[in-house]
Coordinates of C-alpha atoms in Angstrom, one line a residue:
X1310 CA 68.4 -285.9 -141.6
X1311 CA 65.8 -284.6 -139.1
X1312 CA 65.9 -281.0 -137.9
X1313 CA 69.3 -280.7 -139.5
X1314 CA 70.6 -283.6 -137.4
X1315 CA 72.0 -286.9 -138.9
X1316 CA 69.9 -289.9 -137.7
X1317 CA 72.1 -293.0 -137.7
X1318 CA 70.2 -296.1 -138.6
X1319 CA 71.0 -299.5 -140.1
X1320 CA 67.5 -300.0 -141.6
X1321 CA 69.0 -301.3 -144.8
X1322 CA 69.3 -304.7 -143.1
X1323 CA 65.6 -305.0 -142.5
X1324 CA 64.0 -307.9 -144.5
X1325 CA 62.6 -306.8 -147.9
X1326 CA 61.1 -309.2 -150.5
X1327 CA 63.5 -312.2 -150.6
X1328 CA 66.6 -310.5 -149.1
X1329 CA 67.0 -307.1 -147.3
X1330 CA 66.9 -303.5 -148.6
X1331 CA 70.7 -303.4 -148.9
X1332 CA 70.7 -306.3 -151.4
X1333 CA 68.4 -304.5 -153.8
X1334 CA 70.6 -301.3 -153.7
X1335 CA 73.9 -303.2 -154.0
X1336 CA 76.4 -303.4 -156.8
X1337 CA 75.8 -307.1 -157.1
X1338 CA 72.1 -306.5 -157.8
X1339 CA 72.9 -303.8 -160.3
X1340 CA 75.1 -306.2 -162.2
X1341 CA 72.5 -308.9 -162.0
X1342 CA 69.5 -307.0 -163.3
X1343 CA 71.0 -304.0 -165.1
X1344 CA 71.1 -300.3 -164.5
X1345 CA 67.4 -299.4 -165.2
X1346 CA 65.9 -302.1 -162.9
X1347 CA 68.5 -301.3 -160.2
X1348 CA 67.8 -297.6 -160.4
X1349 CA 64.1 -298.1 -160.0
X1350 CA 64.7 -300.5 -157.1
X1351 CA 66.8 -297.9 -155.3
X1352 CA 64.3 -295.1 -155.9
X1353 CA 61.4 -297.4 -154.7
X1354 CA 63.4 -298.2 -151.5
X1355 CA 64.2 -294.5 -150.9
X1356 CA 60.6 -293.6 -151.4
X1357 CA 59.5 -296.2 -148.8
X1358 CA 62.0 -294.9 -146.3
X1359 CA 61.0 -291.3 -147.0
X1360 CA 57.3 -292.1 -146.5
X1361 CA 57.9 -294.2 -143.4
X1362 CA 60.4 -292.0 -141.6
X1363 CA 59.5 -288.5 -142.9
X1364 CA 63.1 -287.1 -142.9
X1365 CA 63.9 -283.6 -144.1
X1366 CA 65.8 -285.4 -147.0
X1367 CA 67.7 -288.5 -147.8
X1368 CA 71.3 -288.6 -149.0
X1369 CA 72.3 -291.2 -151.6
X1370 CA 76.0 -291.7 -151.5
X1371 CA 78.6 -294.3 -152.4
X1372 CA 80.2 -295.2 -155.7
X1373 CA 77.0 -295.8 -157.6
X1374 CA 75.3 -292.4 -157.1
X1375 CA 76.7 -291.4 -160.5
X1376 CA 74.3 -293.8 -162.1
X1377 CA 71.4 -291.3 -161.3
X1378 CA 70.9 -288.4 -163.6
X1379 CA 67.7 -287.2 -161.8
X1380 CA 66.7 -287.6 -158.2
X1381 CA 63.4 -286.8 -156.4
X1382 CA 63.3 -283.4 -154.7
X1383 CA 63.7 -285.0 -151.3
X1384 CA 67.0 -286.8 -152.2
X1385 CA 70.4 -285.3 -152.2
X1386 CA 73.6 -286.6 -153.9
X1387 CA 76.4 -287.5 -151.5
X1388 CA 79.7 -289.3 -151.5
X1389 CA 81.8 -291.1 -148.9
X1390 CA 84.4 -288.4 -148.4
X1391 CA 83.1 -287.6 -145.0
X1392 CA 82.0 -291.1 -143.9
X1393 CA 84.9 -291.6 -141.4
X1394 CA 84.3 -288.2 -139.8
X1395 CA 80.6 -288.8 -139.7
X1396 CA 81.1 -292.2 -138.0
X1397 CA 83.2 -290.5 -135.3
X1398 CA 80.5 -287.9 -134.8
X1399 CA 77.7 -290.4 -134.6
X1400 CA 79.4 -292.9 -132.3
X1401 CA 81.5 -290.4 -130.3
X1402 CA 84.1 -291.8 -128.0
X1403 CA 82.5 -295.3 -128.1
X1404 CA 85.0 -296.3 -130.8

């Protein structure tokens, strides 16, 4: 979010370490390394994005957000209940 406007980006597919950012935030990675390492990986990625992009805040959503008991002050908890409507708003009539 920047100035209360959603900024659509697919930056999770940028190369990071030996894969991409999405890999280190994925369910597969969580199952591979365990919850604690996975949580730290996600928070590190979120911090990198926050520092680089300087958004108002970052929303962590999806099915695994419940694995976090505490989040940094610049992170908000989200879910996927508005994902379809959000996609329509972002891409407009180009669907």
